[in-house]
CSV table of C-alpha atoms in Angstrom, one decimal:
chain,number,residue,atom,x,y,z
A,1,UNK,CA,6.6,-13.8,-8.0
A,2,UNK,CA,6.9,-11.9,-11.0
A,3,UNK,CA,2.8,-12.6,-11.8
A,4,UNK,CA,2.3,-11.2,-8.6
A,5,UNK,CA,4.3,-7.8,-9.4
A,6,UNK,CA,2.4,-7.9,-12.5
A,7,UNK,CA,-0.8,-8.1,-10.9
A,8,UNK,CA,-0.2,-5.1,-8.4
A,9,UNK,CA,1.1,-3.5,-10.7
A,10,UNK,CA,-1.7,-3.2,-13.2
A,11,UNK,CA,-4.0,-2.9,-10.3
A,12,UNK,CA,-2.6,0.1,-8.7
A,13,UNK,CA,-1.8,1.3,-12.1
A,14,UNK,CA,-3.2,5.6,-11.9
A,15,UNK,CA,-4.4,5.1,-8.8
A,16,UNK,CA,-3.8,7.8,-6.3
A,17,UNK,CA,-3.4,7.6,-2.4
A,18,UNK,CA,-5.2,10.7,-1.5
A,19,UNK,CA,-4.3,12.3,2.0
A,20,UNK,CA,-3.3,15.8,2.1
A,21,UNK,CA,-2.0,15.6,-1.2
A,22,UNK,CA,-2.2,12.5,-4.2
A,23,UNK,CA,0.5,10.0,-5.0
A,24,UNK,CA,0.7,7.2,-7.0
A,25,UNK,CA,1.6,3.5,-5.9
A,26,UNK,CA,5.4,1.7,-6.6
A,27,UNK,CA,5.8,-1.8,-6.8
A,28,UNK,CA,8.5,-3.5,-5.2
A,29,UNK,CA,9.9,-6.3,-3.7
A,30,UNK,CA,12.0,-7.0,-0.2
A,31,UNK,CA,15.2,-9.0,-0.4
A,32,UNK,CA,14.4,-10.7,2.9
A,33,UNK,CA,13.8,-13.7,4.1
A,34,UNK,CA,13.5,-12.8,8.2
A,35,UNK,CA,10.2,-11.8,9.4
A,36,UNK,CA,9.7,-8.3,8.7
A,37,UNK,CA,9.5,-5.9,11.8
A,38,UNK,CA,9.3,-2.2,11.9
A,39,UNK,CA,13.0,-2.0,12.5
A,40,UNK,CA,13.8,-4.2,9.6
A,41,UNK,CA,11.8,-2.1,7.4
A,42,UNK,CA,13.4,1.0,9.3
A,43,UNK,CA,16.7,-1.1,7.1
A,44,UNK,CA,15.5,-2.2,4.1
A,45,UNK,CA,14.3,1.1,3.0
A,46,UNK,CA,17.2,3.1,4.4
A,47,UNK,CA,15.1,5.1,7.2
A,48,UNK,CA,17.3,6.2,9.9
A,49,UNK,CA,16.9,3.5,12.8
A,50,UNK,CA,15.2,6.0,15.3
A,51,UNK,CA,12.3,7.0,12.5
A,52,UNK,CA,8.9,6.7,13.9
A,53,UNK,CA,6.9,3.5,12.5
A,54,UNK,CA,3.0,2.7,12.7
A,55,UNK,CA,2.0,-0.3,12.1
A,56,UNK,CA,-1.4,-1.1,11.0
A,57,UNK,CA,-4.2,-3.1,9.2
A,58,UNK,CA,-4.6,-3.1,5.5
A,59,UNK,CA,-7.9,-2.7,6.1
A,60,UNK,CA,-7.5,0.3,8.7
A,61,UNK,CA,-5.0,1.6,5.9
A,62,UNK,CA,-7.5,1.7,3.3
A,63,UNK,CA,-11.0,2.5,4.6
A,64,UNK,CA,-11.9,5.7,3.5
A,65,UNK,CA,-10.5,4.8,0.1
A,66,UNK,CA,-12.7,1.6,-0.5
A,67,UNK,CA,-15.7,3.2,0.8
A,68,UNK,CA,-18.4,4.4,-1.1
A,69,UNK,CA,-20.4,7.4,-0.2
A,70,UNK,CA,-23.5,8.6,-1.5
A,71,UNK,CA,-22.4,11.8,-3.0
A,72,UNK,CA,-19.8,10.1,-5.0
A,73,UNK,CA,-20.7,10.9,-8.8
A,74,UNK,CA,-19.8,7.9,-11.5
A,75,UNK,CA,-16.0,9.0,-11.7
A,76,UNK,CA,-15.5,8.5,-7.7
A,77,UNK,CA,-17.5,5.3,-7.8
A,78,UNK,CA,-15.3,4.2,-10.1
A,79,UNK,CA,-12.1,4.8,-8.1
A,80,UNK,CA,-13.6,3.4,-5.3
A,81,UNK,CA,-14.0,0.3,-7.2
A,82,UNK,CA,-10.2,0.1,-8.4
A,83,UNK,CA,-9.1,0.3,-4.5
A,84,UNK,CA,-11.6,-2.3,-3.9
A,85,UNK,CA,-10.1,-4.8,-6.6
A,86,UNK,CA,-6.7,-3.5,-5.2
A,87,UNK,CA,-7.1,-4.6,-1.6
A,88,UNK,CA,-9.0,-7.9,-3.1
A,89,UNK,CA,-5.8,-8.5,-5.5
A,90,UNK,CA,-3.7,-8.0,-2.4
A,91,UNK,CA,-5.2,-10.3,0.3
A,92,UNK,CA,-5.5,-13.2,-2.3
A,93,UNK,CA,-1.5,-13.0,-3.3
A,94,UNK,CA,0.0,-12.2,-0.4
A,95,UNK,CA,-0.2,-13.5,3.1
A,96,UNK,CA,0.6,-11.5,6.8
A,97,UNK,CA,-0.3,-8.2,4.9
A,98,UNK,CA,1.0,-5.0,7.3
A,99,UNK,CA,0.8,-1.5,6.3
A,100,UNK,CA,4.1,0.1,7.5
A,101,UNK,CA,3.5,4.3,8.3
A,102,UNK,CA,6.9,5.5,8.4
A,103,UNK,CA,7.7,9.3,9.7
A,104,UNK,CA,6.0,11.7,10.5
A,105,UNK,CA,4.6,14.8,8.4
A,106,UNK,CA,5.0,13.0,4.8
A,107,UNK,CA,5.2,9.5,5.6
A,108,UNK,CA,6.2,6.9,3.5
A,109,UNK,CA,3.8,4.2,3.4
A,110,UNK,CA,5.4,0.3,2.9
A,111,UNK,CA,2.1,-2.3,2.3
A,112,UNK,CA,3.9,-5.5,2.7
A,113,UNK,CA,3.3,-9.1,2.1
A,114,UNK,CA,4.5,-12.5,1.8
A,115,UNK,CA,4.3,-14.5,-1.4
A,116,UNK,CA,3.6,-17.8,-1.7
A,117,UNK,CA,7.9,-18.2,-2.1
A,118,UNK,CA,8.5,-16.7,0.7
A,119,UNK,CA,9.5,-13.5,-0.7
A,120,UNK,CA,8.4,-9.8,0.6
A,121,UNK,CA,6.5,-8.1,-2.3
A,122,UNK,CA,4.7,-4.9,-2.0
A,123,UNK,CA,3.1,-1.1,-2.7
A,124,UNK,CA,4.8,2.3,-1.4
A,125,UNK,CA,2.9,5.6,-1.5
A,126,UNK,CA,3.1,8.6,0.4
A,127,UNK,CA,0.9,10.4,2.3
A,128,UNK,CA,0.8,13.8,4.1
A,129,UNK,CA,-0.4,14.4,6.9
A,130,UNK,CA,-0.4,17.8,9.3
């Protein structure tokens, strides 16, 4: 497990999520061993029970951000590329990847997998929205 940490670490390493504002990834891991619902997540990151939760795709999570467009210049190309190798790095580690959208406003943002061990490993971020 500890190579995988490594790995999403380095790859997420100054990376921003970009929404209505830019924050940065954290790597961590879920002491669980249950399937992970919205209301266990709602526990394991001590949300109050009755916070709103979306749950969606890793791909929905991160389309605009793997996405090239034409008028990116090099510098954008190349970020483009790091969230590409990010999502790649994730879907080969970890298995029954869900993005976890939790609040409303600024949302924390849980992107959850399963290791090969059985252990939840994953990214948080943050995004705004209004």
């Amino acid at each position: 497990m500890k190579k995988i940490i490594d790995q999403l670490r380095e790859a997420s390493q100054d990376l921003l999520f970009i929404s209505e504002s830019e924050y940065p990834f954290e790597v961590f891991q879920c002491q669980s061993k249950d399937s992970l619902t919205a209301s266990k997540i709602l526990s394991l990151t001590k949300h109050p029970a009755n916070t709103p939760v979306e749950v969606i795709s890793i791909d929905k999570f991160f389309t605009v951000a793997v996405t090239p467009q034409d008028w990116h210049e090099e510098e954008e190309q190349a970020i483009v590329h790091k969230f590409q190798r990010l999502v790649t790095i994730i879907k080969e580690t970890l298995s029954n990847v869900q993005v976890y959208r939790v609040g409303t406003g600024l949302l924390d943002v849980y992107i959850v997998g399963k290791t090969p061990s059985g252990d939840y490993v994953g990214l948080s971020t943050k995004v705004v929205e209004t």
